[in-house]
PDB file of C-alpha atoms in Angstrom:
ATOM      1  CA  MET A   1      43.063 -41.047 -26.708  1.00 65.00           C
ATOM      2  CA  ILE A   2      43.031 -43.736 -24.390  1.00 71.00           C
ATOM      3  CA  PHE A   3      43.629 -41.099 -21.287  1.00 81.00           C
ATOM      4  CA  VAL A   4      43.896 -37.844 -22.671  1.00 88.00           C
ATOM      5  CA  VAL A   5      39.979 -38.165 -23.646  1.00 87.00           C
ATOM      6  CA  TRP A   6      39.673 -37.842 -20.333  1.00 91.00           C
ATOM      7  CA  ILE A   7      41.040 -34.641 -19.473  1.00 92.00           C
ATOM      8  CA  PRO A   8      38.565 -32.038 -20.806  1.00 93.00           C
ATOM      9  CA  LEU A   9      35.709 -33.552 -18.468  1.00 93.00           C
ATOM     10  CA  LEU A  10      38.046 -33.707 -15.788  1.00 93.00           C
ATOM     11  CA  VAL A  11      39.328 -30.019 -16.344  1.00 93.00           C
ATOM     12  CA  PRO A  12      36.625 -28.155 -15.037  1.00 92.00           C
ATOM     13  CA  PHE A  13      36.684 -29.750 -11.877  1.00 93.00           C
ATOM     14  CA  LEU A  14      40.560 -27.452 -11.259  1.00 88.00           C
ATOM     15  CA  ALA A  15      40.036 -24.293 -13.265  1.00 88.00           C
ATOM     16  CA  VAL A  16      35.794 -23.333 -11.334  1.00 88.00           C
ATOM     17  CA  PRO A  17      38.205 -22.585  -8.173  1.00 87.00           C
ATOM     18  CA  VAL A  18      40.200 -20.190  -9.362  1.00 84.00           C
ATOM     19  CA  ALA A  19      38.703 -18.447 -12.242  1.00 84.00           C
ATOM     20  CA  ARG A  20      35.572 -18.040  -9.118  1.00 81.00           C
ATOM     21  CA  ARG A  21      38.745 -15.144  -7.804  1.00 81.00           C
ATOM     22  CA  LEU A  22      38.588 -13.649 -11.198  1.00 77.00           C
ATOM     23  CA  ALA A  23      35.944 -11.680  -9.800  1.00 75.00           C
ATOM     24  CA  GLU A  24      37.480  -9.772  -7.478  1.00 77.00           C
ATOM     25  CA  ALA A  25      41.081 -10.385  -8.515  1.00 80.00           C
ATOM     26  CA  LEU A  26      40.534  -8.644 -11.757  1.00 83.00           C
ATOM     27  CA  PRO A  27      38.707  -4.877 -13.154  1.00 86.00           C
ATOM     28  CA  PRO A  28      34.932  -6.218 -13.930  1.00 89.00           C
ATOM     29  CA  ARG A  29      35.599  -5.578 -18.059  1.00 90.00           C
ATOM     30  CA  PRO A  30      38.171  -8.459 -18.167  1.00 89.00           C
ATOM     31  CA  ALA A  31      37.062 -10.506 -16.011  1.00 90.00           C
ATOM     32  CA  ALA A  32      33.356 -10.424 -17.627  1.00 92.00           C
ATOM     33  CA  TRP A  33      35.713 -11.957 -20.406  1.00 93.00           C
ATOM     34  CA  LEU A  34      37.767 -14.222 -19.214  1.00 91.00           C
ATOM     35  CA  LEU A  35      35.251 -15.988 -16.873  1.00 92.00           C
ATOM     36  CA  THR A  36      32.672 -15.727 -20.140  1.00 93.00           C
ATOM     37  CA  GLY A  37      35.458 -17.101 -22.674  1.00 93.00           C
ATOM     38  CA  ALA A  38      36.668 -19.489 -19.928  1.00 92.00           C
ATOM     39  CA  SER A  39      33.493 -21.645 -19.771  1.00 93.00           C
ATOM     40  CA  ALA A  40      32.841 -21.328 -23.156  1.00 94.00           C
ATOM     41  CA  GLY A  41      35.974 -23.037 -23.612  1.00 94.00           C
ATOM     42  CA  LEU A  42      36.011 -25.327 -21.258  1.00 94.00           C
ATOM     43  CA  ALA A  43      31.708 -26.433 -21.686  1.00 94.00           C
ATOM     44  CA  LEU A  44      33.333 -27.406 -25.376  1.00 95.00           C
ATOM     45  CA  CYS A  45      36.305 -29.528 -25.283  1.00 95.00           C
ATOM     46  CA  SER A  46      33.923 -31.087 -22.647  1.00 94.00           C
ATOM     47  CA  ALA A  47      31.195 -31.843 -25.504  1.00 94.00           C
ATOM     48  CA  ALA A  48      33.566 -32.176 -28.247  1.00 94.00           C
ATOM     49  CA  ALA A  49      35.082 -35.499 -25.843  1.00 93.00           C
ATOM     50  CA  LEU A  50      32.367 -36.622 -24.818  1.00 93.00           C
ATOM     51  CA  ALA A  51      31.452 -36.672 -28.817  1.00 93.00           C
ATOM     52  CA  LEU A  52      35.018 -38.331 -29.064  1.00 90.00           C
ATOM     53  CA  LEU A  53      33.505 -41.438 -26.695  1.00 90.00           C
ATOM     54  CA  ALA A  54      30.530 -41.285 -28.349  1.00 90.00           C
ATOM     55  CA  THR A  55      32.072 -41.998 -31.384  1.00 87.00           C
ATOM     56  CA  ALA A  56      35.035 -44.442 -30.604  1.00 84.00           C
ATOM     57  CA  GLY A  57      31.886 -46.516 -29.187  1.00 82.00           C
ATOM     58  CA  ALA A  58      29.811 -46.386 -32.408  1.00 82.00           C
ATOM     59  CA  LEU A  59      33.133 -47.596 -34.102  1.00 80.00           C
ATOM     60  CA  ARG A  60      32.751 -50.750 -32.679  1.00 79.00           C
ATOM     61  CA  LEU A  61      28.896 -51.613 -33.519  1.00 75.00           C
ATOM     62  CA  PRO A  62      29.789 -53.928 -36.490  1.00 76.00           C
ATOM     63  CA  PHE A  63      27.442 -51.909 -39.034  1.00 71.00           C
ATOM     64  CA  VAL A  64      29.207 -48.888 -37.923  1.00 74.00           C
ATOM     65  CA  ALA A  65      32.832 -50.007 -38.586  1.00 74.00           C
ATOM     66  CA  ALA A  66      30.970 -51.669 -41.841  1.00 74.00           C
ATOM     67  CA  LEU A  67      29.851 -47.498 -42.745  1.00 72.00           C
ATOM     68  CA  GLY A  68      33.189 -47.175 -41.824  1.00 71.00           C
ATOM     69  CA  HIS A  69      35.149 -48.926 -43.979  1.00 71.00           C
ATOM     70  CA  LEU A  70      36.657 -50.816 -41.275  1.00 74.00           C
ATOM     71  CA  VAL A  71      38.828 -53.747 -41.591  1.00 69.00           C
ATOM     72  CA  THR A  72      40.071 -54.530 -38.315  1.00 72.00           C
ATOM     73  CA  PRO A  73      38.286 -53.283 -35.074  1.00 65.00           C
ATOM     74  CA  LEU A  74      38.865 -49.817 -33.339  1.00 71.00           C
ATOM     75  CA  ALA A  75      41.946 -49.755 -30.864  1.00 66.00           C
ATOM     76  CA  ALA A  76      40.483 -46.488 -29.619  1.00 65.00           C
ATOM     77  CA  LEU A  77      39.620 -47.435 -26.733  1.00 69.00           C
ATOM     78  CA  PRO A  78      39.902 -50.505 -24.473  1.00 71.00           C
ATOM     79  CA  ASP A  79      37.308 -53.959 -25.328  1.00 70.00           C
ATOM     80  CA  ALA A  80      35.632 -53.386 -21.981  1.00 73.00           C
ATOM     81  CA  LEU A  81      35.611 -49.811 -21.917  1.00 77.00           C
ATOM     82  CA  ALA A  82      34.862 -48.536 -24.899  1.00 77.00           C
ATOM     83  CA  LEU A  83      31.079 -49.572 -25.414  1.00 80.00           C
ATOM     84  CA  PRO A  84      29.995 -48.337 -21.845  1.00 86.00           C
ATOM     85  CA  ALA A  85      31.536 -45.046 -22.350  1.00 85.00           C
ATOM     86  CA  ALA A  86      29.960 -44.471 -25.726  1.00 85.00           C
ATOM     87  CA  CYS A  87      26.752 -45.238 -23.905  1.00 89.00           C
ATOM     88  CA  ALA A  88      27.274 -42.577 -20.880  1.00 91.00           C
ATOM     89  CA  ALA A  89      29.000 -39.850 -24.006  1.00 91.00           C
ATOM     90  CA  THR A  90      25.555 -40.809 -26.018  1.00 91.00           C
ATOM     91  CA  ALA A  91      23.328 -40.207 -23.399  1.00 94.00           C
ATOM     92  CA  LEU A  92      25.302 -37.118 -21.595  1.00 93.00           C
ATOM     93  CA  LEU A  93      24.859 -35.507 -25.188  1.00 93.00           C
ATOM     94  CA  ALA A  94      21.498 -35.973 -25.905  1.00 94.00           C
ATOM     95  CA  LEU A  95      20.412 -34.497 -22.271  1.00 93.00           C
ATOM     96  CA  SER A  96      23.033 -31.207 -22.539  1.00 92.00           C
ATOM     97  CA  ALA A  97      20.939 -31.093 -25.677  1.00 92.00           C
ATOM     98  CA  LEU A  98      17.958 -31.468 -24.619  1.00 93.00           C
ATOM     99  CA  ALA A  99      18.556 -29.003 -21.640  1.00 91.00           C
ATOM    100  CA  LEU A 100      20.239 -26.760 -24.025  1.00 89.00           C
ATOM    101  CA  ALA A 101      17.140 -26.528 -26.265  1.00 90.00           C
ATOM    102  CA  ARG A 102      14.830 -25.907 -23.153  1.00 90.00           C
ATOM    103  CA  THR A 103      16.437 -22.782 -21.927  1.00 87.00           C
ATOM    104  CA  ALA A 104      17.106 -20.948 -24.654  1.00 86.00           C
ATOM    105  CA  ARG A 105      13.599 -21.598 -26.088  1.00 89.00           C
ATOM    106  CA  ARG A 106      12.538 -20.388 -22.052  1.00 87.00           C
ATOM    107  CA  GLN A 107      15.319 -17.127 -22.518  1.00 84.00           C
ATOM    108  CA  VAL A 108      13.975 -15.970 -26.064  1.00 86.00           C
ATOM    109  CA  ARG A 109       9.762 -16.785 -24.841  1.00 87.00           C
ATOM    110  CA  GLU A 110      10.413 -14.737 -21.578  1.00 84.00           C
ATOM    111  CA  VAL A 111      11.810 -11.686 -23.603  1.00 84.00           C
ATOM    112  CA  ARG A 112       9.139 -11.684 -25.550  1.00 84.00           C
ATOM    113  CA  ALA A 113       6.161 -11.643 -22.764  1.00 82.00           C
ATOM    114  CA  ALA A 114       8.051  -9.425 -20.921  1.00 81.00           C
ATOM    115  CA  HIS A 115       8.129  -6.817 -24.135  1.00 81.00           C
ATOM    116  CA  ARG A 116       4.550  -7.599 -24.930  1.00 80.00           C
ATOM    117  CA  ARG A 117       3.857  -6.322 -21.798  1.00 79.00           C
ATOM    118  CA  LEU A 118       5.305  -2.894 -21.887  1.00 77.00           C
ATOM    119  CA  ALA A 119       3.287  -2.360 -25.525  1.00 69.00           C
ATOM    120  CA  PRO A 120       2.876  -0.378 -27.010  1.00 69.00           C
ATOM    121  CA  ALA A 121       5.253   1.823 -24.759  1.00 63.00           C
ATOM    122  CA  THR A 122       8.510   3.203 -26.980  1.00 68.00           C
ATOM    123  CA  GLY A 123      11.720   4.914 -25.880  1.00 78.00           C
ATOM    124  CA  GLU A 124      14.303   3.378 -24.232  1.00 82.00           C
ATOM    125  CA  LEU A 125      12.527   3.850 -20.529  1.00 86.00           C
ATOM    126  CA  ALA A 126      10.691   1.693 -19.524  1.00 85.00           C
ATOM    127  CA  VAL A 127       7.642   2.486 -16.160  1.00 86.00           C
ATOM    128  CA  LEU A 128       5.334  -0.522 -15.182  1.00 84.00           C
ATOM    129  CA  ARG A 129       2.915   0.773 -13.255  1.00 87.00           C
ATOM    130  CA  ASP A 130       3.384  -1.865  -9.913  1.00 83.00           C
ATOM    131  CA  PRO A 131       4.206  -0.903  -6.352  1.00 85.00           C
ATOM    132  CA  SER A 132       6.933  -4.139  -5.958  1.00 84.00           C
ATOM    133  CA  PRO A 133      10.614  -1.704  -6.245  1.00 87.00           C
ATOM    134  CA  ASP A 134      12.403  -2.500  -9.764  1.00 86.00           C
ATOM    135  CA  ALA A 135      14.979  -2.262 -12.149  1.00 88.00           C
ATOM    136  CA  TYR A 136      16.530  -4.252 -14.895  1.00 88.00           C
ATOM    137  CA  ALA A 137      17.521  -3.952 -18.505  1.00 89.00           C
ATOM    138  CA  LEU A 138      15.821  -6.026 -20.640  1.00 88.00           C
ATOM    139  CA  PRO A 139      17.573  -7.284 -23.964  1.00 87.00           C
ATOM    140  CA  GLY A 140      15.801  -7.459 -27.415  1.00 81.00           C
ATOM    141  CA  ARG A 141      15.259  -5.025 -30.642  1.00 80.00           C
ATOM    142  CA  PRO A 142      14.913  -2.398 -29.569  1.00 81.00           C
ATOM    143  CA  GLY A 143      17.010  -2.942 -25.495  1.00 83.00           C
ATOM    144  CA  ARG A 144      14.929  -0.778 -22.513  1.00 86.00           C
ATOM    145  CA  ILE A 145      15.301   0.253 -19.076  1.00 89.00           C
ATOM    146  CA  VAL A 146      12.645  -1.221 -17.065  1.00 88.00           C
ATOM    147  CA  VAL A 147      11.778   0.722 -14.405  1.00 89.00           C
ATOM    148  CA  THR A 148       8.555   0.207 -11.997  1.00 88.00           C
ATOM    149  CA  THR A 149       6.822   3.104  -9.989  1.00 89.00           C
ATOM    150  CA  GLY A 150       7.344   1.571  -6.807  1.00 88.00           C
ATOM    151  CA  MET A 151      10.903   2.013  -7.649  1.00 90.00           C
ATOM    152  CA  LEU A 152      10.465   4.722  -9.334  1.00 91.00           C
ATOM    153  CA  HIS A 153       9.091   5.959  -5.405  1.00 90.00           C
ATOM    154  CA  ALA A 154      12.342   4.500  -3.607  1.00 89.00           C
ATOM    155  CA  LEU A 155      14.246   7.076  -4.734  1.00 90.00           C
ATOM    156  CA  GLN A 156      16.087  10.194  -5.587  1.00 92.00           C
ATOM    157  CA  PRO A 157      15.628  12.036  -8.739  1.00 91.00           C
ATOM    158  CA  ALA A 158      19.647  11.582  -9.160  1.00 92.00           C
ATOM    159  CA  GLU A 159      19.102   8.340  -8.112  1.00 92.00           C
ATOM    160  CA  ARG A 160      17.475   7.169 -10.765  1.00 93.00           C
ATOM    161  CA  GLU A 161      19.846   9.108 -12.878  1.00 93.00           C
ATOM    162  CA  ALA A 162      22.599   6.591 -11.991  1.00 94.00           C
ATOM    163  CA  LEU A 163      20.567   3.945 -12.270  1.00 94.00           C
ATOM    164  CA  PHE A 164      19.520   4.747 -15.674  1.00 93.00           C
ATOM    165  CA  ALA A 165      22.699   4.616 -16.422  1.00 94.00           C
ATOM    166  CA  HIS A 166      23.297   1.270 -14.357  1.00 94.00           C
ATOM    167  CA  GLU A 167      21.387  -0.697 -16.977  1.00 92.00           C
ATOM    168  CA  ARG A 168      21.673   1.557 -19.471  1.00 92.00           C
ATOM    169  CA  ALA A 169      25.736   0.618 -19.791  1.00 93.00           C
ATOM    170  CA  HIS A 170      23.798  -3.374 -19.443  1.00 93.00           C
ATOM    171  CA  LEU A 171      22.160  -3.228 -22.836  1.00 91.00           C
ATOM    172  CA  ARG A 172      25.315  -1.203 -24.225  1.00 91.00           C
ATOM    173  CA  GLY A 173      26.941  -3.526 -23.249  1.00 91.00           C
ATOM    174  CA  ARG A 174      25.351  -6.819 -24.191  1.00 91.00           C
ATOM    175  CA  HIS A 175      25.435  -8.346 -20.730  1.00 92.00           C
ATOM    176  CA  HIS A 176      23.020 -10.927 -21.749  1.00 89.00           C
ATOM    177  CA  LEU A 177      25.153 -12.331 -23.622  1.00 90.00           C
ATOM    178  CA  PHE A 178      27.614 -13.309 -21.608  1.00 93.00           C
ATOM    179  CA  LEU A 179      24.963 -14.412 -19.096  1.00 90.00           C
ATOM    180  CA  ALA A 180      23.034 -16.067 -21.798  1.00 89.00           C
ATOM    181  CA  ALA A 181      27.178 -17.584 -22.903  1.00 90.00           C
ATOM    182  CA  ALA A 182      27.968 -19.385 -19.033  1.00 91.00           C
ATOM    183  CA  GLU A 183      24.558 -20.575 -18.567  1.00 88.00           C
ATOM    184  CA  LEU A 184      24.084 -22.771 -21.590  1.00 88.00           C
ATOM    185  CA  ALA A 185      27.947 -23.364 -21.289  1.00 92.00           C
ATOM    186  CA  ALA A 186      26.793 -24.843 -18.256  1.00 91.00           C
ATOM    187  CA  HIS A 187      24.503 -27.207 -19.269  1.00 91.00           C
ATOM    188  CA  LEU A 188      27.334 -28.924 -21.517  1.00 90.00           C
ATOM    189  CA  HIS A 189      29.129 -29.309 -17.806  1.00 92.00           C
ATOM    190  CA  PRO A 190      27.592 -29.117 -14.056  1.00 90.00           C
ATOM    191  CA  ALA A 191      31.083 -27.978 -12.862  1.00 92.00           C
ATOM    192  CA  LEU A 192      30.108 -24.919 -14.796  1.00 92.00           C
ATOM    193  CA  ARG A 193      27.398 -23.184 -12.552  1.00 91.00           C
ATOM    194  CA  ALA A 194      29.732 -21.967 -10.481  1.00 91.00           C
ATOM    195  CA  LEU A 195      31.135 -19.374 -12.811  1.00 90.00           C
ATOM    196  CA  ARG A 196      27.391 -17.831 -12.893  1.00 89.00           C
ATOM    197  CA  ALA A 197      27.168 -16.216 -10.068  1.00 88.00           C
ATOM    198  CA  PRO A 198      30.690 -14.470 -10.020  1.00 90.00           C
ATOM    199  CA  LEU A 199      30.467 -13.489 -13.730  1.00 92.00           C
ATOM    200  CA  GLU A 200      26.369 -11.941 -11.881  1.00 91.00           C
ATOM    201  CA  PHE A 201      29.048  -9.945  -9.741  1.00 91.00           C
ATOM    202  CA  ALA A 202      31.858  -9.221 -12.842  1.00 92.00           C
ATOM    203  CA  LEU A 203      28.710  -7.582 -14.769  1.00 93.00           C
ATOM    204  CA  GLU A 204      26.847  -5.673 -12.238  1.00 92.00           C
ATOM    205  CA  ARG A 205      30.851  -4.599 -10.974  1.00 92.00           C
ATOM    206  CA  CYS A 206      31.265  -3.054 -15.318  1.00 92.00           C
ATOM    207  CA  ALA A 207      27.910  -1.732 -15.096  1.00 93.00           C
ATOM    208  CA  ASP A 208      28.144  -0.583 -11.733  1.00 93.00           C
ATOM    209  CA  GLU A 209      31.457   1.858 -12.935  1.00 92.00           C
ATOM    210  CA  ALA A 210      29.902   2.996 -15.992  1.00 93.00           C
ATOM    211  CA  ALA A 211      26.699   4.522 -14.196  1.00 93.00           C
ATOM    212  CA  ALA A 212      28.884   6.089 -11.865  1.00 92.00           C
ATOM    213  CA  ARG A 213      31.164   8.408 -14.935  1.00 92.00           C
ATOM    214  CA  ALA A 214      28.433   8.826 -15.990  1.00 92.00           C
ATOM    215  CA  VAL A 215      26.647  10.832 -13.301  1.00 92.00           C
ATOM    216  CA  GLY A 216      30.069  11.490 -12.215  1.00 90.00           C
ATOM    217  CA  ASP A 217      29.885  10.963  -8.848  1.00 90.00           C
ATOM    218  CA  ARG A 218      31.132   7.591  -7.218  1.00 92.00           C
ATOM    219  CA  ALA A 219      28.636   7.918  -3.726  1.00 92.00           C
ATOM    220  CA  LEU A 220      25.943   8.585  -6.016  1.00 93.00           C
ATOM    221  CA  ALA A 221      26.582   5.998  -7.829  1.00 92.00           C
ATOM    222  CA  ALA A 222      26.593   3.750  -4.475  1.00 92.00           C
ATOM    223  CA  ARG A 223      23.924   5.453  -2.472  1.00 92.00           C
ATOM    224  CA  ALA A 224      21.513   4.616  -5.241  1.00 92.00           C
ATOM    225  CA  ILE A 225      22.223   0.989  -6.198  1.00 92.00           C
ATOM    226  CA  GLY A 226      22.605   0.917  -2.612  1.00 91.00           C
ATOM    227  CA  ARG A 227      18.282   2.034  -2.157  1.00 90.00           C
ATOM    228  CA  ALA A 228      17.378   0.777  -4.763  1.00 88.00           C
ATOM    229  CA  ALA A 229      18.333  -3.640  -3.851  1.00 87.00           C
ATOM    230  CA  LEU A 230      17.033  -1.647  -0.115  1.00 87.00           C
ATOM    231  CA  ALA A 231      13.615  -1.568  -1.373  1.00 84.00           C
ATOM    232  CA  ASP A 232      13.380  -4.356  -3.772  1.00 79.00           C
ATOM    233  CA  ARG A 233      14.555  -6.574  -0.369  1.00 77.00           C
ATOM    234  CA  ALA A 234      11.511  -4.264   1.321  1.00 68.00           C
ATOM    235  CA  GLY A 235       9.019  -4.767  -1.052  1.00 57.00           C
ATOM    236  CA  GLY A 236       9.517  -8.362  -2.594  1.00 57.00           C
ATOM    237  CA  ALA A 237      11.190  -9.361  -5.430  1.00 55.00           C
ATOM    238  CA  ALA A 238       8.404  -8.177  -8.838  1.00 57.00           C
ATOM    239  CA  PRO A 239       8.112 -10.754 -12.214  1.00 66.00           C
ATOM    240  CA  ARG A 240      11.278 -10.839 -14.700  1.00 71.00           C
ATOM    241  CA  PRO A 241      13.241 -12.174 -17.044  1.00 75.00           C
ATOM    242  CA  ARG A 242      15.078 -15.072 -15.550  1.00 73.00           C
ATOM    243  CA  ALA A 243      18.411 -13.516 -18.258  1.00 73.00           C
ATOM    244  CA  VAL A 244      17.635 -10.353 -17.210  1.00 80.00           C
ATOM    245  CA  LEU A 245      20.613  -8.518 -15.095  1.00 79.00           C
ATOM    246  CA  ALA A 246      19.058  -6.031 -12.228  1.00 76.00           C
ATOM    247  CA  ALA A 247      20.892  -3.192 -10.467  1.00 74.00           C
ATOM    248  CA  ALA A 248      19.809  -5.099  -6.892  1.00 74.00           C
ATOM    249  CA  ALA A 249      20.998  -8.539  -7.642  1.00 75.00           C
ATOM    250  CA  GLY A 250      23.751  -9.919  -6.602  1.00 74.00           C
ATOM    251  CA  PRO A 251      26.322  -8.944  -3.463  1.00 85.00           C
ATOM    252  CA  VAL A 252      24.917  -5.749  -3.273  1.00 88.00           C
ATOM    253  CA  PRO A 253      26.738  -4.900  -0.083  1.00 88.00           C
ATOM    254  CA  ARG A 254      30.301  -5.959  -2.331  1.00 89.00           C
ATOM    255  CA  ARG A 255      29.601  -3.510  -5.264  1.00 89.00           C
ATOM    256  CA  VAL A 256      28.565  -0.575  -3.035  1.00 91.00           C
ATOM    257  CA  ALA A 257      32.047  -1.489  -0.932  1.00 89.00           C
ATOM    258  CA  ALA A 258      34.095  -1.581  -4.225  1.00 87.00           C
ATOM    259  CA  LEU A 259      32.886   2.117  -5.987  1.00 88.00           C
ATOM    260  CA  LEU A 260      33.447   3.401  -2.228  1.00 87.00           C
ATOM    261  CA  ASP A 261      36.468   2.344  -1.893  1.00 79.00           C
ATOM    262  CA  ARG A 262      37.828   3.447  -4.953  1.00 63.00           C
ATOM    263  CA  GLY A 263      38.812   6.866  -6.678  1.00 55.00           C
ATOM    264  CA  PRO A 264      37.383   7.975  -9.325  1.00 48.00           C
ATOM    265  CA  ALA A 265      39.843   7.758 -11.675  1.00 45.00           C
ATOM    266  CA  ALA A 266      41.144   4.356 -12.508  1.00 47.00           C
ATOM    267  CA  LEU A 267      41.229   1.152 -10.819  1.00 51.00           C
ATOM    268  CA  PRO A 268      44.123  -0.515  -8.879  1.00 55.00           C
ATOM    269  CA  PRO A 269      47.160  -2.151 -11.796  1.00 60.00           C
ATOM    270  CA  LEU A 270      46.881  -5.691 -11.083  1.00 65.00           C
ATOM    271  CA  SER A 271      48.193  -7.389  -9.510  1.00 70.00           C
ATOM    272  CA  ARG A 272      50.395 -10.263  -8.811  1.00 74.00           C
ATOM    273  CA  GLY A 273      48.068 -12.602  -7.595  1.00 73.00           C
ATOM    274  CA  ALA A 274      46.139 -11.437 -10.210  1.00 75.00           C
ATOM    275  CA  ARG A 275      48.171 -12.912 -12.538  1.00 79.00           C
ATOM    276  CA  LEU A 276      48.460 -15.438 -12.011  1.00 84.00           C
ATOM    277  CA  ILE A 277      45.566 -16.652 -11.321  1.00 82.00           C
ATOM    278  CA  ALA A 278      44.926 -15.524 -15.251  1.00 84.00           C
ATOM    279  CA  VAL A 279      47.353 -17.480 -16.253  1.00 87.00           C
ATOM    280  CA  ALA A 280      46.066 -20.313 -14.419  1.00 86.00           C
ATOM    281  CA  LEU A 281      43.083 -20.216 -15.964  1.00 87.00           C
ATOM    282  CA  LEU A 282      44.640 -20.366 -19.494  1.00 89.00           C
ATOM    283  CA  ALA A 283      46.500 -22.825 -18.630  1.00 91.00           C
ATOM    284  CA  CYS A 284      43.713 -24.846 -17.440  1.00 90.00           C
ATOM    285  CA  LEU A 285      42.296 -23.487 -21.099  1.00 91.00           C
ATOM    286  CA  GLY A 286      44.636 -24.452 -23.299  1.00 92.00           C
ATOM    287  CA  ALA A 287      45.212 -27.874 -21.728  1.00 92.00           C
ATOM    288  CA  SER A 288      41.776 -28.804 -22.221  1.00 92.00           C
ATOM    289  CA  THR A 289      41.846 -27.822 -25.367  1.00 93.00           C
ATOM    290  CA  VAL A 290      45.120 -29.208 -26.048  1.00 93.00           C
ATOM    291  CA  SER A 291      43.769 -32.510 -24.456  1.00 92.00           C
ATOM    292  CA  ALA A 292      40.948 -32.334 -26.762  1.00 91.00           C
ATOM    293  CA  LEU A 293      42.718 -31.888 -30.043  1.00 92.00           C
ATOM    294  CA  ASP A 294      44.823 -33.910 -29.867  1.00 90.00           C
ATOM    295  CA  ALA A 295      42.673 -36.880 -28.808  1.00 89.00           C
ATOM    296  CA  ALA A 296      40.445 -36.373 -31.426  1.00 90.00           C
ATOM    297  CA  ALA A 297      43.999 -36.688 -33.582  1.00 87.00           C
ATOM    298  CA  ASP A 298      44.373 -40.861 -32.313  1.00 85.00           C
ATOM    299  CA  LEU A 299      41.248 -41.498 -32.886  1.00 84.00           C
ATOM    300  CA  HIS A 300      41.748 -40.183 -36.609  1.00 81.00           C
ATOM    301  CA  GLY A 301      44.674 -42.162 -36.114  1.00 80.00           C
ATOM    302  CA  GLY A 302      43.246 -44.988 -34.978  1.00 77.00           C
ATOM    303  CA  ILE A 303      40.389 -45.137 -37.887  1.00 78.00           C
ATOM    304  CA  GLU A 304      43.163 -45.093 -40.861  1.00 78.00           C
ATOM    305  CA  THR A 305      44.768 -47.577 -39.095  1.00 78.00           C
ATOM    306  CA  ALA A 306      41.434 -50.117 -38.921  1.00 73.00           C
ATOM    307  CA  GLN A 307      40.684 -48.965 -42.590  1.00 75.00           C
ATOM    308  CA  GLY A 308      44.348 -50.324 -43.534  1.00 73.00           C
ATOM    309  CA  GLU A 309      45.189 -46.742 -44.261  1.00 59.00           C
ATOM    310  CA  GLY A 310      48.283 -47.534 -41.275  1.00 50.00           C
TER     311      GLY A 310
END
């Protein structure tokens, strides 16, 4: 455990640069799933490593050792390292838990407030009387497509349909859950914060492709996204929950280029480089998982030995 317990804490720093390339290298849907799964897996492994460090240090305290029925000192970590590492790990876990709770509460509060602003409107589409151009997918029961009058005035009728199809794809794909998982993972390991932007890009690309299929015209979908982004930049941002996805967000020029550069039939096949990037990320996740399990097994064996069962 002395060495392997640190691997889950260090692997995210190596995995993040690899993962950030996935949004460009892979098709949008697998990129979104892989980025979200990697974020959640690496975060859980790092949290498990901190919990193991905290447990190993706590078992050096006499009253905790008595509760665990230890008859000899636990030898999972060196004496000079056990208590400082345990204190630091406990503090980090407490701060992470507090940040997780605050973020989850803030997101729920903002989404509920947004739904209250829409009442008593019914149906999938909700129009806000606001001159600031904006449109976004508001999750909940039911999910709503929220658009301001400023955005409706900025687009042509066909472009509005493409915009609605884009936001509808966010709701059907439950893309807000992907973002929520990535944001919560970032609270467990700071390196994972860098994955939010590429994940947002992958999710927006998923919705872009769905909108292009829905209207049957990739150029129309690209034009709608581009004009919505220009209107949003020129008119100023309307207030919206931070956990929602908006069509005008992210690197719009890259998204428009992706729609215009690719044919309507299918996305290009995976390149060898894309496969290598995906394999490298999965290898990082596997190494982190195996190391966390190995450290847990070592700690369990050390506890049994300290209890005189070895």
